[in-house]
Amino acid sequence: MNQEKVGRFIRELRIEKEMTQQELAEKLGVTDSAISKWENGRGAPDISYLIPLSNELNITILELLNGEKGKDDGNALIKLIEETNRKKRIW
């Protein structure tokens, strides 16, 4: 998952929906600084936010993970699971 690409995609979709970072944050139950970090590629949404975020932006989870519409090949989800498992082993 390319965090910068995903972040730009989140920002683009949020703006299309005429939502502020604060409004999206309130809908998801996170801070506006979390949304800012996601949009700037300095962080990524926790896996628990993927469904609510994709619902708010009217996209699939895989489109969200790929950072573009129409690209829903399933590999992004597999990579996310592998990355999450790898991080758990490090901790």
PDB file of C-alpha atoms in Angstrom:
ATOM      1  CA  MET A   1       0.000   0.000   0.000  1.00  0.00           C
ATOM      2  CA  ASN A   2       1.403   3.358  -1.052  1.00  0.00           C
ATOM      3  CA  GLN A   3       0.453   5.668   1.846  1.00  0.00           C
ATOM      4  CA  GLU A   4       1.007   8.868  -0.140  1.00  0.00           C
ATOM      5  CA  LYS A   5      -1.171   7.679  -3.034  1.00  0.00           C
ATOM      6  CA  VAL A   6      -3.895   6.485  -0.663  1.00  0.00           C
ATOM      7  CA  GLY A   7      -3.727   9.783   1.215  1.00  0.00           C
ATOM      8  CA  ARG A   8      -4.132  11.841  -1.958  1.00  0.00           C
ATOM      9  CA  PHE A   9      -7.058   9.616  -2.920  1.00  0.00           C
ATOM     10  CA  ILE A  10      -8.772  10.092   0.461  1.00  0.00           C
ATOM     11  CA  ARG A  11      -8.312  13.867   0.198  1.00  0.00           C
ATOM     12  CA  GLU A  12      -9.644  13.964  -3.361  1.00  0.00           C
ATOM     13  CA  LEU A  13     -12.757  11.973  -2.456  1.00  0.00           C
ATOM     14  CA  ARG A  14     -13.377  13.971   0.726  1.00  0.00           C
ATOM     15  CA  ILE A  15     -13.229  17.225  -1.230  1.00  0.00           C
ATOM     16  CA  GLU A  16     -15.535  15.820  -3.927  1.00  0.00           C
ATOM     17  CA  LYS A  17     -18.051  15.122  -1.159  1.00  0.00           C
ATOM     18  CA  GLU A  18     -17.569  18.729   0.058  1.00  0.00           C
ATOM     19  CA  MET A  19     -16.496  17.549   3.496  1.00  0.00           C
ATOM     20  CA  THR A  20     -13.917  19.120   5.759  1.00  0.00           C
ATOM     21  CA  GLN A  21     -11.340  17.007   7.550  1.00  0.00           C
ATOM     22  CA  GLN A  22     -13.217  17.748  10.767  1.00  0.00           C
ATOM     23  CA  GLU A  23     -16.523  16.506   9.323  1.00  0.00           C
ATOM     24  CA  LEU A  24     -14.971  13.272   8.076  1.00  0.00           C
ATOM     25  CA  ALA A  25     -13.200  12.822  11.400  1.00  0.00           C
ATOM     26  CA  GLU A  26     -16.459  13.199  13.318  1.00  0.00           C
ATOM     27  CA  LYS A  27     -18.188  10.632  11.107  1.00  0.00           C
ATOM     28  CA  LEU A  28     -15.386   8.141  11.734  1.00  0.00           C
ATOM     29  CA  GLY A  29     -14.809   8.931  15.411  1.00  0.00           C
ATOM     30  CA  VAL A  30     -11.201  10.050  14.930  1.00  0.00           C
ATOM     31  CA  THR A  31      -9.442  13.409  15.189  1.00  0.00           C
ATOM     32  CA  ASP A  32      -9.018  15.812  12.323  1.00  0.00           C
ATOM     33  CA  SER A  33      -5.257  15.484  12.814  1.00  0.00           C
ATOM     34  CA  ALA A  34      -5.604  11.740  12.067  1.00  0.00           C
ATOM     35  CA  ILE A  35      -7.350  12.596   8.791  1.00  0.00           C
ATOM     36  CA  SER A  36      -4.587  15.092   8.021  1.00  0.00           C
ATOM     37  CA  LYS A  37      -1.902  12.467   8.637  1.00  0.00           C
ATOM     38  CA  TRP A  38      -3.675   9.999   6.356  1.00  0.00           C
ATOM     39  CA  GLU A  39      -4.086  12.581   3.616  1.00  0.00           C
ATOM     40  CA  ASN A  40      -0.449  13.669   3.834  1.00  0.00           C
ATOM     41  CA  GLY A  41       0.857  10.102   3.733  1.00  0.00           C
ATOM     42  CA  ARG A  42       2.368  10.331   7.226  1.00  0.00           C
ATOM     43  CA  GLY A  43       0.077   7.611   8.497  1.00  0.00           C
ATOM     44  CA  ALA A  44      -2.573   5.190   7.361  1.00  0.00           C
ATOM     45  CA  PRO A  45      -6.005   4.365   8.714  1.00  0.00           C
ATOM     46  CA  ASP A  46      -6.077   1.514  11.185  1.00  0.00           C
ATOM     47  CA  ILE A  47      -7.658  -1.589   9.716  1.00  0.00           C
ATOM     48  CA  SER A  48     -10.729  -1.017  11.895  1.00  0.00           C
ATOM     49  CA  TYR A  49     -11.473   2.198   9.941  1.00  0.00           C
ATOM     50  CA  LEU A  50     -11.317   0.689   6.453  1.00  0.00           C
ATOM     51  CA  ILE A  51     -15.003  -0.242   6.239  1.00  0.00           C
ATOM     52  CA  PRO A  52     -16.388   3.001   7.709  1.00  0.00           C
ATOM     53  CA  LEU A  53     -13.982   5.114   5.641  1.00  0.00           C
ATOM     54  CA  SER A  54     -14.738   3.308   2.404  1.00  0.00           C
ATOM     55  CA  ASN A  55     -18.468   3.628   3.152  1.00  0.00           C
ATOM     56  CA  GLU A  56     -18.178   7.378   3.762  1.00  0.00           C
ATOM     57  CA  LEU A  57     -16.221   7.840   0.521  1.00  0.00           C
ATOM     58  CA  ASN A  58     -18.456   5.469  -1.490  1.00  0.00           C
ATOM     59  CA  ILE A  59     -15.636   3.189  -2.605  1.00  0.00           C
ATOM     60  CA  THR A  60     -14.618  -0.408  -1.956  1.00  0.00           C
ATOM     61  CA  ILE A  61     -11.988  -1.267   0.610  1.00  0.00           C
ATOM     62  CA  LEU A  62      -9.708  -2.516  -2.147  1.00  0.00           C
ATOM     63  CA  GLU A  63     -10.080   0.731  -4.086  1.00  0.00           C
ATOM     64  CA  LEU A  64      -9.137   2.549  -0.886  1.00  0.00           C
ATOM     65  CA  LEU A  65      -6.062   0.380  -0.375  1.00  0.00           C
ATOM     66  CA  ASN A  66      -5.010   0.801  -4.004  1.00  0.00           C
ATOM     67  CA  GLY A  67      -5.590   4.553  -3.924  1.00  0.00           C
ATOM     68  CA  GLU A  68      -7.705   4.618  -7.073  1.00  0.00           C
ATOM     69  CA  LYS A  69     -11.162   3.759  -8.303  1.00  0.00           C
ATOM     70  CA  GLY A  70     -11.745   0.689 -10.390  1.00  0.00           C
ATOM     71  CA  LYS A  71      -8.581  -1.079  -9.299  1.00  0.00           C
ATOM     72  CA  ASP A  72      -9.999  -3.885  -7.208  1.00  0.00           C
ATOM     73  CA  ASP A  73      -7.752  -6.893  -7.844  1.00  0.00           C
ATOM     74  CA  GLY A  74      -7.601  -8.288  -4.310  1.00  0.00           C
ATOM     75  CA  ASN A  75      -3.822  -8.023  -3.961  1.00  0.00           C
ATOM     76  CA  ALA A  76      -4.006  -4.901  -1.798  1.00  0.00           C
ATOM     77  CA  LEU A  77      -5.953  -6.711   0.902  1.00  0.00           C
ATOM     78  CA  ILE A  78      -3.519  -9.624   0.891  1.00  0.00           C
ATOM     79  CA  LYS A  79      -0.564  -7.215   1.164  1.00  0.00           C
ATOM     80  CA  LEU A  80      -2.229  -5.360   4.040  1.00  0.00           C
ATOM     81  CA  ILE A  81      -2.812  -8.598   5.947  1.00  0.00           C
ATOM     82  CA  GLU A  82       0.780  -9.706   5.356  1.00  0.00           C
ATOM     83  CA  GLU A  83       2.118  -6.306   6.434  1.00  0.00           C
ATOM     84  CA  THR A  84      -0.033  -6.339   9.575  1.00  0.00           C
ATOM     85  CA  ASN A  85       1.135  -9.862  10.450  1.00  0.00           C
ATOM     86  CA  ARG A  86       4.759  -8.857   9.877  1.00  0.00           C
ATOM     87  CA  LYS A  87       4.389  -5.851  12.213  1.00  0.00           C
ATOM     88  CA  LYS A  88       2.789  -8.020  14.908  1.00  0.00           C
ATOM     89  CA  ARG A  89       5.810 -10.334  14.811  1.00  0.00           C
ATOM     90  CA  ILE A  90       8.133  -7.358  15.323  1.00  0.00           C
ATOM     91  CA  TRP A  91       6.298  -6.209  18.455  1.00  0.00           C
TER      92      TRP A  91
END
